[in-house]
Amino acid sequence: MLLAEDDDEMRQLVAEALRSDGYDVIAVSDGGRLLVTLALELIGNDDRALVDLLVLDVRMPIRSGMQVLEQLRAGNWRVPTILMTAFADPSMRERAIQLGAMLFDKPFDLDDLRTAASCLLRRTI
């Protein structure tokens, strides 16, 4: 699982919650590190199974979570994705749905995020 969140406290909180459920979580702080991490994970891996879930903050430095997701979808990469934002508007919600992502409004209940992650990962097994 790959988590990208620029707020240190939020990143640590979400990563710890998901790790407590037994998931391996790679946590990065911005869209640039996210892209580099994805590239390194995918080199030599045709089935792209190393990253089974993305949890992305929408507003991050370098690249937003939405920009990264749009780029991945343009490359036909369909990994399950959860977007997190405190700034959702109707057009963002619509775009998230078009891209096949779940959208969580901050602040959110961590248990709801953990349940969503579990459900999305069960679909990909």
GROMACS .gro file of N, CA, C and O in nm:
model
  500
    1MET      N    1   0.085  -0.116   0.000
    1MET     CA    2   0.000   0.000   0.000
    1MET      C    3   0.090   0.123   0.000
    1MET      O    4   0.192   0.126   0.068
    2LEU      N    5   0.049   0.223  -0.074
    2LEU     CA    6   0.126   0.346  -0.083
    2LEU      C    7   0.040   0.463  -0.036
    2LEU      O    8  -0.070   0.483  -0.088
    3LEU      N    9   0.089   0.535   0.064
    3LEU     CA   10   0.019   0.648   0.123
    3LEU      C   11   0.098   0.775   0.092
    3LEU      O   12   0.219   0.781   0.115
    4ALA      N   13   0.030   0.876   0.038
    4ALA     CA   14   0.093   1.006   0.013
    4ALA      C   15   0.012   1.114   0.083
    4ALA      O   16  -0.106   1.134   0.051
    5GLU      N   17   0.074   1.181   0.177
    5GLU     CA   18   0.008   1.285   0.257
    5GLU      C   19   0.115   1.384   0.302
    5GLU      O   20   0.216   1.343   0.360
    6ASP      N   21   0.097   1.513   0.273
    6ASP     CA   22   0.200   1.610   0.306
    6ASP      C   23   0.200   1.654   0.451
    6ASP      O   24   0.302   1.700   0.502
    7ASP      N   25   0.091   1.638   0.522
    7ASP     CA   26   0.086   1.672   0.663
    7ASP      C   27   0.148   1.558   0.744
    7ASP      O   28   0.096   1.445   0.743
    8ASP      N   29   0.258   1.586   0.813
    8ASP     CA   30   0.332   1.482   0.885
    8ASP      C   31   0.246   1.407   0.986
    8ASP      O   32   0.250   1.284   0.993
    9GLU      N   33   0.169   1.483   1.063
    9GLU     CA   34   0.086   1.421   1.166
    9GLU      C   35  -0.021   1.330   1.105
    9GLU      O   36  -0.044   1.218   1.150
   10MET      N   37  -0.087   1.379   1.002
   10MET     CA   38  -0.191   1.300   0.935
   10MET      C   39  -0.131   1.176   0.870
   10MET      O   40  -0.188   1.066   0.879
   11ARG      N   41  -0.016   1.192   0.803
   11ARG     CA   42   0.050   1.079   0.738
   11ARG      C   43   0.083   0.971   0.841
   11ARG      O   44   0.057   0.853   0.819
   12GLN      N   45   0.139   1.012   0.954
   12GLN     CA   46   0.175   0.916   1.058
   12GLN      C   47   0.051   0.848   1.115
   12GLN      O   48   0.049   0.727   1.135
   13LEU      N   49  -0.054   0.924   1.140
   13LEU     CA   50  -0.178   0.870   1.196
   13LEU      C   51  -0.240   0.765   1.102
   13LEU      O   52  -0.275   0.654   1.145
   14VAL      N   53  -0.253   0.800   0.975
   14VAL     CA   54  -0.313   0.708   0.878
   14VAL      C   55  -0.224   0.585   0.859
   14VAL      O   56  -0.273   0.471   0.858
   15ALA      N   57  -0.093   0.606   0.847
   15ALA     CA   58  -0.001   0.493   0.828
   15ALA      C   59  -0.007   0.397   0.946
   15ALA      O   60  -0.014   0.275   0.927
   16GLU      N   61  -0.007   0.450   1.067
   16GLU     CA   62  -0.013   0.364   1.185
   16GLU      C   63  -0.144   0.286   1.192
   16GLU      O   64  -0.147   0.169   1.228
   17ALA      N   65  -0.254   0.352   1.158
   17ALA     CA   66  -0.385   0.283   1.159
   17ALA      C   67  -0.386   0.168   1.060
   17ALA      O   68  -0.433   0.058   1.091
   18LEU      N   69  -0.334   0.191   0.940
   18LEU     CA   70  -0.333   0.085   0.838
   18LEU      C   71  -0.233  -0.025   0.872
   18LEU      O   72  -0.260  -0.143   0.850
   19ARG      N   73  -0.120   0.013   0.929
   19ARG     CA   74  -0.022  -0.089   0.971
   19ARG      C   75  -0.077  -0.175   1.083
   19ARG      O   76  -0.047  -0.294   1.090
   20SER      N   77  -0.159  -0.115   1.171
   20SER     CA   78  -0.218  -0.193   1.281
   20SER      C   79  -0.312  -0.301   1.229
   20SER      O   80  -0.340  -0.398   1.298
   21ASP      N   81  -0.359  -0.283   1.106
   21ASP     CA   82  -0.443  -0.385   1.042
   21ASP      C   83  -0.360  -0.487   0.965
   21ASP      O   84  -0.414  -0.573   0.896
   22GLY      N   85  -0.227  -0.474   0.974
   22GLY     CA   86  -0.139  -0.572   0.912
   22GLY      C   87  -0.090  -0.538   0.772
   22GLY      O   88  -0.026  -0.620   0.707
   23TYR      N   89  -0.120  -0.418   0.724
   23TYR     CA   90  -0.077  -0.380   0.590
   23TYR      C   91   0.065  -0.325   0.591
   23TYR      O   92   0.106  -0.257   0.685
   24ASP      N   93   0.139  -0.354   0.486
   24ASP     CA   94   0.267  -0.290   0.462
   24ASP      C   95   0.238  -0.156   0.399
   24ASP      O   96   0.173  -0.150   0.294
   25VAL      N   97   0.282  -0.049   0.462
   25VAL     CA   98   0.252   0.086   0.415
   25VAL      C   99   0.382   0.159   0.385
   25VAL      O  100   0.468   0.171   0.472
   26ILE      N  101   0.395   0.206   0.263
   26ILE     CA  102   0.502   0.297   0.227
   26ILE      C  103   0.440   0.436   0.232
   26ILE      O  104   0.340   0.461   0.164
   27ALA      N  105   0.497   0.525   0.313
   27ALA     CA  106   0.439   0.658   0.331
   27ALA      C  107   0.535   0.764   0.277
   27ALA      O  108   0.653   0.764   0.312
   28VAL      N  109   0.483   0.852   0.191
   28VAL     CA  110   0.562   0.961   0.133
   28VAL      C  111   0.491   1.093   0.157
   28VAL      O  112   0.371   1.096   0.183
   29SER      N  113   0.568   1.203   0.142
   29SER     CA  114   0.516   1.333   0.184
   29SER      C  115   0.472   1.425   0.071
   29SER      O  116   0.416   1.531   0.097
   30ASP      N  117   0.496   1.388  -0.055
   30ASP     CA  118   0.453   1.476  -0.163
   30ASP      C  119   0.436   1.398  -0.293
   30ASP      O  120   0.477   1.282  -0.304
   31GLY      N  121   0.377   1.465  -0.392
   31GLY     CA  122   0.348   1.402  -0.519
   31GLY      C  123   0.472   1.361  -0.596
   31GLY      O  124   0.471   1.263  -0.670
   32GLY      N  125   0.582   1.434  -0.580
   32GLY     CA  126   0.706   1.396  -0.647
   32GLY      C  127   0.762   1.267  -0.591
   32GLY      O  128   0.800   1.177  -0.667
   33ARG      N  129   0.765   1.256  -0.461
   33ARG     CA  130   0.813   1.132  -0.398
   33ARG      C  131   0.720   1.016  -0.431
   33ARG      O  132   0.763   0.903  -0.447
   34LEU      N  133   0.592   1.045  -0.440
   34LEU     CA  134   0.495   0.943  -0.478
   34LEU      C  135   0.528   0.885  -0.615
   34LEU      O  136   0.534   0.764  -0.633
   35LEU      N  137   0.553   0.972  -0.712
   35LEU     CA  138   0.584   0.925  -0.847
   35LEU      C  139   0.714   0.847  -0.850
   35LEU      O  140   0.724   0.742  -0.917
   36VAL      N  141   0.815   0.893  -0.780
   36VAL     CA  142   0.943   0.822  -0.775
   36VAL      C  143   0.925   0.685  -0.710
   36VAL      O  144   0.975   0.584  -0.760
   37THR      N  145   0.851   0.681  -0.601
   37THR     CA  146   0.827   0.554  -0.532
   37THR      C  147   0.752   0.457  -0.622
   37THR      O  148   0.786   0.339  -0.630
   38LEU      N  149   0.650   0.506  -0.691
   38LEU     CA  150   0.576   0.420  -0.784
   38LEU      C  151   0.667   0.368  -0.894
   38LEU      O  152   0.665   0.250  -0.928
   39ALA      N  153   0.748   0.455  -0.950
   39ALA     CA  154   0.839   0.415  -1.058
   39ALA      C  155   0.935   0.306  -1.009
   39ALA      O  156   0.956   0.205  -1.076
   40LEU      N  157   0.992   0.324  -0.891
   40LEU     CA  158   1.085   0.225  -0.838
   40LEU      C  159   1.015   0.092  -0.809
   40LEU      O  160   1.071  -0.014  -0.831
   41GLU      N  161   0.892   0.100  -0.759
   41GLU     CA  162   0.818  -0.023  -0.729
   41GLU      C  163   0.779  -0.099  -0.855
   41GLU      O  164   0.768  -0.220  -0.856
   42LEU      N  165   0.759  -0.027  -0.963
   42LEU     CA  166   0.707  -0.089  -1.085
   42LEU      C  167   0.816  -0.138  -1.181
   42LEU      O  168   0.788  -0.216  -1.271
   43ILE      N  169   0.940  -0.092  -1.162
   43ILE     CA  170   1.048  -0.135  -1.253
   43ILE      C  171   1.060  -0.287  -1.249
   43ILE      O  172   1.077  -0.347  -1.145
   44GLY      N  173   1.048  -0.345  -1.365
   44GLY     CA  174   1.063  -0.490  -1.376
   44GLY      C  175   0.946  -0.570  -1.324
   44GLY      O  176   0.955  -0.691  -1.307
   45ASN      N  177   0.834  -0.507  -1.299
   45ASN     CA  178   0.718  -0.578  -1.245
   45ASN      C  179   0.599  -0.555  -1.337
   45ASN      O  180   0.524  -0.460  -1.320
   46ASP      N  181   0.582  -0.644  -1.432
   46ASP     CA  182   0.479  -0.626  -1.534
   46ASP      C  183   0.336  -0.629  -1.479
   46ASP      O  184   0.249  -0.561  -1.531
   47ASP      N  185   0.313  -0.705  -1.374
   47ASP     CA  186   0.175  -0.714  -1.325
   47ASP      C  187   0.140  -0.603  -1.226
   47ASP      O  188   0.027  -0.590  -1.183
   48ARG      N  189   0.237  -0.522  -1.189
   48ARG     CA  190   0.215  -0.406  -1.103
   48ARG      C  191   0.152  -0.442  -0.969
   48ARG      O  192   0.081  -0.363  -0.909
   49ALA      N  193   0.178  -0.562  -0.919
   49ALA     CA  194   0.114  -0.608  -0.796
   49ALA      C  195   0.182  -0.557  -0.669
   49ALA      O  196   0.132  -0.579  -0.561
   50LEU      N  197   0.295  -0.490  -0.682
   50LEU     CA  198   0.365  -0.445  -0.562
   50LEU      C  199   0.287  -0.337  -0.487
   50LEU      O  200   0.292  -0.328  -0.367
   51VAL      N  201   0.217  -0.252  -0.559
   51VAL     CA  202   0.133  -0.151  -0.496
   51VAL      C  203  -0.011  -0.192  -0.520
   51VAL      O  204  -0.062  -0.186  -0.631
   52ASP      N  205  -0.077  -0.236  -0.413
   52ASP     CA  206  -0.213  -0.288  -0.428
   52ASP      C  207  -0.321  -0.188  -0.390
   52ASP      O  208  -0.438  -0.210  -0.416
   53LEU      N  209  -0.282  -0.076  -0.330
   53LEU     CA  210  -0.378   0.027  -0.292
   53LEU      C  211  -0.305   0.160  -0.279
   53LEU      O  212  -0.194   0.165  -0.224
   54LEU      N  213  -0.365   0.266  -0.329
   54LEU     CA  214  -0.314   0.402  -0.312
   54LEU      C  215  -0.407   0.478  -0.218
   54LEU      O  216  -0.529   0.471  -0.234
   55VAL      N  217  -0.349   0.550  -0.123
   55VAL     CA  218  -0.423   0.640  -0.036
   55VAL      C  219  -0.356   0.776  -0.053
   55VAL      O  220  -0.241   0.794  -0.011
   56LEU      N  221  -0.424   0.869  -0.121
   56LEU     CA  222  -0.361   0.993  -0.164
   56LEU      C  223  -0.432   1.116  -0.113
   56LEU      O  224  -0.554   1.128  -0.125
   57ASP      N  225  -0.354   1.208  -0.058
   57ASP     CA  226  -0.405   1.340  -0.028
   57ASP      C  227  -0.422   1.412  -0.161
   57ASP      O  228  -0.341   1.398  -0.252
   58VAL      N  229  -0.528   1.486  -0.176
   58VAL     CA  230  -0.550   1.556  -0.302
   58VAL      C  231  -0.453   1.674  -0.316
   58VAL      O  232  -0.388   1.689  -0.419
   59ARG      N  233  -0.439   1.756  -0.212
   59ARG     CA  234  -0.352   1.873  -0.220
   59ARG      C  235  -0.217   1.842  -0.156
   59ARG      O  236  -0.206   1.829  -0.034
   60MET      N  237  -0.114   1.832  -0.242
   60MET     CA  238   0.023   1.806  -0.198
   60MET      C  239   0.119   1.888  -0.282
   60MET      O  240   0.085   1.926  -0.395
   61PRO      N  241   0.238   1.913  -0.228
   61PRO     CA  242   0.339   1.982  -0.309
   61PRO      C  243   0.382   1.898  -0.430
   61PRO      O  244   0.369   1.776  -0.430
   62ILE      N  245   0.432   1.962  -0.529
   62ILE     CA  246   0.488   1.907  -0.653
   62ILE      C  247   0.379   1.854  -0.744
   62ILE      O  248   0.363   1.902  -0.855
   63ARG      N  249   0.306   1.755  -0.702
   63ARG     CA  250   0.191   1.702  -0.778
   63ARG      C  251   0.080   1.670  -0.681
   63ARG      O  252   0.103   1.612  -0.576
   64SER      N  253  -0.040   1.703  -0.719
   64SER     CA  254  -0.154   1.669  -0.633
   64SER      C  255  -0.186   1.520  -0.649
   64SER      O  256  -0.148   1.457  -0.748
   65GLY      N  257  -0.256   1.469  -0.550
   65GLY     CA  258  -0.300   1.330  -0.559
   65GLY      C  259  -0.388   1.308  -0.681
   65GLY      O  260  -0.381   1.205  -0.747
   66MET      N  261  -0.470   1.407  -0.714
   66MET     CA  262  -0.557   1.396  -0.831
   66MET      C  263  -0.475   1.392  -0.959
   66MET      O  264  -0.504   1.313  -1.049
   67GLN      N  265  -0.371   1.475  -0.969
   67GLN     CA  266  -0.285   1.474  -1.088
   67GLN      C  267  -0.215   1.339  -1.104
   67GLN      O  268  -0.208   1.286  -1.215
   68VAL      N  269  -0.165   1.286  -0.994
   68VAL     CA  270  -0.098   1.156  -1.000
   68VAL      C  271  -0.198   1.048  -1.043
   68VAL      O  272  -0.169   0.966  -1.131
   69LEU      N  273  -0.317   1.050  -0.986
   69LEU     CA  274  -0.418   0.951  -1.022
   69LEU      C  275  -0.457   0.964  -1.169
   69LEU      O  276  -0.469   0.862  -1.239
   70GLU      N  277  -0.475   1.085  -1.218
   70GLU     CA  278  -0.508   1.104  -1.360
   70GLU      C  279  -0.397   1.049  -1.449
   70GLU      O  280  -0.425   0.984  -1.551
   71GLN      N  281  -0.273   1.071  -1.411
   71GLN     CA  282  -0.160   1.020  -1.489
   71GLN      C  283  -0.158   0.867  -1.489
   71GLN      O  284  -0.136   0.804  -1.593
   72LEU      N  285  -0.185   0.808  -1.375
   72LEU     CA  286  -0.186   0.661  -1.366
   72LEU      C  287  -0.301   0.602  -1.449
   72LEU      O  288  -0.283   0.504  -1.520
   73ARG      N  289  -0.418   0.663  -1.439
   73ARG     CA  290  -0.532   0.614  -1.515
   73ARG      C  291  -0.509   0.630  -1.665
   73ARG      O  292  -0.548   0.544  -1.744
   74ALA      N  293  -0.443   0.738  -1.706
   74ALA     CA  294  -0.411   0.757  -1.848
   74ALA      C  295  -0.318   0.646  -1.897
   74ALA      O  296  -0.322   0.609  -2.014
   75GLY      N  297  -0.238   0.592  -1.807
   75GLY     CA  298  -0.150   0.480  -1.841
   75GLY      C  299  -0.217   0.345  -1.819
   75GLY      O  300  -0.152   0.242  -1.818
   76ASN      N  301  -0.350   0.348  -1.798
   76ASN     CA  302  -0.430   0.227  -1.781
   76ASN      C  303  -0.395   0.148  -1.655
   76ASN      O  304  -0.407   0.027  -1.652
   77TRP      N  305  -0.354   0.218  -1.551
   77TRP     CA  306  -0.322   0.154  -1.424
   77TRP      C  307  -0.443   0.167  -1.334
   77TRP      O  308  -0.486   0.277  -1.301
   78ARG      N  309  -0.503   0.057  -1.296
   78ARG     CA  310  -0.632   0.056  -1.227
   78ARG      C  311  -0.625   0.021  -1.079
   78ARG      O  312  -0.722  -0.029  -1.023
   79VAL      N  313  -0.513   0.046  -1.015
   79VAL     CA  314  -0.501   0.014  -0.873
   79VAL      C  315  -0.611   0.086  -0.794
   79VAL      O  316  -0.642   0.201  -0.822
   80PRO      N  317  -0.673   0.018  -0.697
   80PRO     CA  318  -0.775   0.083  -0.614
   80PRO      C  319  -0.715   0.206  -0.544
   80PRO      O  320  -0.600   0.203  -0.499
   81THR      N  321  -0.796   0.312  -0.534
   81THR     CA  322  -0.745   0.438  -0.481
   81THR      C  323  -0.846   0.504  -0.389
   81THR      O  324  -0.965   0.509  -0.419
   82ILE      N  325  -0.793   0.556  -0.279
   82ILE     CA  326  -0.870   0.640  -0.188
   82ILE      C  327  -0.806   0.778  -0.190
   82ILE      O  328  -0.685   0.792  -0.171
   83LEU      N  329  -0.886   0.879  -0.218
   83LEU     CA  330  -0.842   1.017  -0.212
   83LEU      C  331  -0.891   1.081  -0.083
   83LEU      O  332  -1.002   1.052  -0.037
   84MET      N  333  -0.807   1.166  -0.024
   84MET     CA  334  -0.843   1.237   0.099
   84MET      C  335  -0.829   1.386   0.074
   84MET      O  336  -0.730   1.430   0.015
   85THR      N  337  -0.929   1.464   0.119
   85THR     CA  338  -0.920   1.609   0.100
   85THR      C  339  -1.007   1.683   0.200
   85THR      O  340  -1.109   1.631   0.245
   86ALA      N  341  -0.965   1.804   0.230
   86ALA     CA  342  -1.047   1.894   0.310
   86ALA      C  343  -1.113   1.999   0.221
   86ALA      O  344  -1.180   2.089   0.270
   87PHE      N  345  -1.094   1.985   0.091
   87PHE     CA  346  -1.138   2.089  -0.002
   87PHE      C  347  -1.224   2.034  -0.115
   87PHE      O  348  -1.216   2.082  -0.228
   88ALA      N  349  -1.307   1.937  -0.088
   88ALA     CA  350  -1.388   1.876  -0.194
   88ALA      C  351  -1.497   1.972  -0.241
   88ALA      O  352  -1.557   2.043  -0.163
   89ASP      N  353  -1.518   1.971  -0.370
   89ASP     CA  354  -1.629   2.043  -0.430
   89ASP      C  355  -1.697   1.945  -0.527
   89ASP      O  356  -1.645   1.837  -0.552
   90PRO      N  357  -1.812   1.981  -0.580
   90PRO     CA  358  -1.884   1.887  -0.667
   90PRO      C  359  -1.802   1.840  -0.787
   90PRO      O  360  -1.807   1.722  -0.823
   91SER      N  361  -1.723   1.927  -0.848
   91SER     CA  362  -1.646   1.884  -0.964
   91SER      C  363  -1.536   1.786  -0.925
   91SER      O  364  -1.505   1.693  -0.999
   92MET      N  365  -1.476   1.805  -0.807
   92MET     CA  366  -1.375   1.711  -0.760
   92MET      C  367  -1.437   1.575  -0.731
   92MET      O  368  -1.382   1.471  -0.765
   93ARG      N  369  -1.555   1.577  -0.670
   93ARG     CA  370  -1.624   1.450  -0.642
   93ARG      C  371  -1.655   1.377  -0.772
   93ARG      O  372  -1.636   1.256  -0.783
   94GLU      N  373  -1.703   1.450  -0.869
   94GLU     CA  374  -1.735   1.390  -0.999
   94GLU      C  375  -1.610   1.332  -1.064
   94GLU      O  376  -1.613   1.222  -1.118
   95ARG      N  377  -1.500   1.407  -1.059
   95ARG     CA  378  -1.376   1.360  -1.120
   95ARG      C  379  -1.324   1.235  -1.049
   95ARG      O  380  -1.276   1.142  -1.114
   96ALA      N  381  -1.333   1.231  -0.917
   96ALA     CA  382  -1.290   1.113  -0.841
   96ALA      C  383  -1.370   0.991  -0.884
   96ALA      O  384  -1.313   0.883  -0.906
   97ILE      N  385  -1.500   1.007  -0.900
   97ILE     CA  386  -1.585   0.896  -0.944
   97ILE      C  387  -1.546   0.852  -1.084
   97ILE      O  388  -1.533   0.732  -1.111
   98GLN      N  389  -1.522   0.947  -1.174
   98GLN     CA  390  -1.481   0.913  -1.311
   98GLN      C  391  -1.350   0.833  -1.311
   98GLN      O  392  -1.332   0.744  -1.395
   99LEU      N  393  -1.263   0.864  -1.218
   99LEU     CA  394  -1.134   0.795  -1.210
   99LEU      C  395  -1.141   0.666  -1.128
   99LEU      O  396  -1.041   0.596  -1.113
  100GLY      N  397  -1.259   0.636  -1.075
  100GLY     CA  398  -1.277   0.511  -1.001
  100GLY      C  399  -1.219   0.514  -0.861
  100GLY      O  400  -1.184   0.409  -0.805
  101ALA      N  401  -1.212   0.633  -0.801
  101ALA     CA  402  -1.155   0.646  -0.666
  101ALA      C  403  -1.264   0.676  -0.565
  101ALA      O  404  -1.366   0.735  -0.597
  102MET      N  405  -1.238   0.637  -0.441
  102MET     CA  406  -1.323   0.677  -0.329
  102MET      C  407  -1.269   0.809  -0.278
  102MET      O  408  -1.148   0.831  -0.279
  103LEU      N  409  -1.357   0.897  -0.230
  103LEU     CA  410  -1.314   1.027  -0.179
  103LEU      C  411  -1.358   1.042  -0.034
  103LEU      O  412  -1.476   1.027  -0.003
  104PHE      N  413  -1.261   1.069   0.053
  104PHE     CA  414  -1.288   1.091   0.194
  104PHE      C  415  -1.266   1.238   0.226
  104PHE      O  416  -1.163   1.295   0.191
  105ASP      N  417  -1.364   1.298   0.293
  105ASP     CA  418  -1.354   1.437   0.337
  105ASP      C  419  -1.285   1.442   0.473
  105ASP      O  420  -1.326   1.372   0.566
  106LYS      N  421  -1.180   1.525   0.481
  106LYS     CA  422  -1.113   1.546   0.609
  106LYS      C  423  -1.192   1.647   0.690
  106LYS      O  424  -1.240   1.744   0.632
  107PRO      N  425  -1.206   1.627   0.816
  107PRO     CA  426  -1.159   1.511   0.891
  107PRO      C  427  -1.254   1.393   0.871
  107PRO      O  428  -1.374   1.412   0.846
  108PHE      N  429  -1.201   1.274   0.880
  108PHE     CA  430  -1.282   1.154   0.864
  108PHE      C  431  -1.249   1.058   0.977
  108PHE      O  432  -1.149   1.072   1.046
  109ASP      N  433  -1.336   0.960   0.993
  109ASP     CA  434  -1.317   0.858   1.094
  109ASP      C  435  -1.216   0.756   1.040
  109ASP      O  436  -1.237   0.700   0.933
  110LEU      N  437  -1.108   0.734   1.113
  110LEU     CA  438  -1.006   0.639   1.069
  110LEU      C  439  -1.062   0.498   1.049
  110LEU      O  440  -1.017   0.426   0.960
  111ASP      N  441  -1.159   0.461   1.130
  111ASP     CA  442  -1.219   0.329   1.113
  111ASP      C  443  -1.289   0.317   0.978
  111ASP      O  444  -1.287   0.211   0.916
  112ASP      N  445  -1.350   0.426   0.931
  112ASP     CA  446  -1.413   0.423   0.799
  112ASP      C  447  -1.309   0.405   0.689
  112ASP      O  448  -1.330   0.330   0.594
  113LEU      N  449  -1.195   0.471   0.704
  113LEU     CA  450  -1.087   0.456   0.606
  113LEU      C  451  -1.032   0.314   0.608
  113LEU      O  452  -1.009   0.253   0.503
  114ARG      N  453  -1.014   0.260   0.726
  114ARG     CA  454  -0.962   0.123   0.739
  114ARG      C  455  -1.060   0.023   0.677
  114ARG      O  456  -1.019  -0.070   0.608
  115THR      N  457  -1.189   0.043   0.698
  115THR     CA  458  -1.290  -0.045   0.638
  115THR      C  459  -1.287  -0.034   0.486
  115THR      O  460  -1.292  -0.135   0.416
  116ALA      N  461  -1.278   0.088   0.435
  116ALA     CA  462  -1.271   0.107   0.289
  116ALA      C  463  -1.149   0.039   0.232
  116ALA      O  464  -1.156  -0.027   0.127
  117ALA      N  465  -1.035   0.055   0.297
  117ALA     CA  466  -0.911  -0.008   0.250
  117ALA      C  467  -0.927  -0.160   0.245
  117ALA      O  468  -0.891  -0.225   0.145
  118SER      N  469  -0.984  -0.215   0.348
  118SER     CA  470  -1.006  -0.360   0.354
  118SER      C  471  -1.097  -0.407   0.241
  118SER      O  472  -1.069  -0.507   0.174
  119CYS      N  473  -1.206  -0.335   0.220
  119CYS     CA  474  -1.299  -0.372   0.112
  119CYS      C  475  -1.234  -0.363  -0.024
  119CYS      O  476  -1.250  -0.453  -0.108
  120LEU      N  477  -1.161  -0.255  -0.050
  120LEU     CA  478  -1.095  -0.239  -0.180
  120LEU      C  479  -0.990  -0.346  -0.203
  120LEU      O  480  -0.975  -0.398  -0.314
  121LEU      N  481  -0.916  -0.382  -0.100
  121LEU     CA  482  -0.813  -0.485  -0.115
  121LEU      C  483  -0.872  -0.623  -0.136
  121LEU      O  484  -0.818  -0.704  -0.211
  122ARG      N  485  -0.986  -0.650  -0.074
  122ARG     CA  486  -1.052  -0.780  -0.096
  122ARG      C  487  -1.097  -0.796  -0.239
  122ARG      O  488  -1.098  -0.906  -0.294
  123ARG      N  489  -1.137  -0.686  -0.304
  123ARG     CA  490  -1.179  -0.691  -0.444
  123ARG      C  491  -1.066  -0.724  -0.539
  123ARG      O  492  -1.090  -0.772  -0.648
  124THR      N  493  -0.942  -0.692  -0.499
  124THR     CA  494  -0.829  -0.712  -0.589
  124THR      C  495  -0.759  -0.845  -0.569
  124THR      O  496  -0.669  -0.878  -0.644
  125ILE      N  497  -0.799  -0.920  -0.470
  125ILE     CA  498  -0.735  -1.050  -0.445
  125ILE      C  499  -0.785  -1.154  -0.542
  125ILE      O  500  -0.895  -1.157  -0.581
   0.00000   0.00000   0.00000
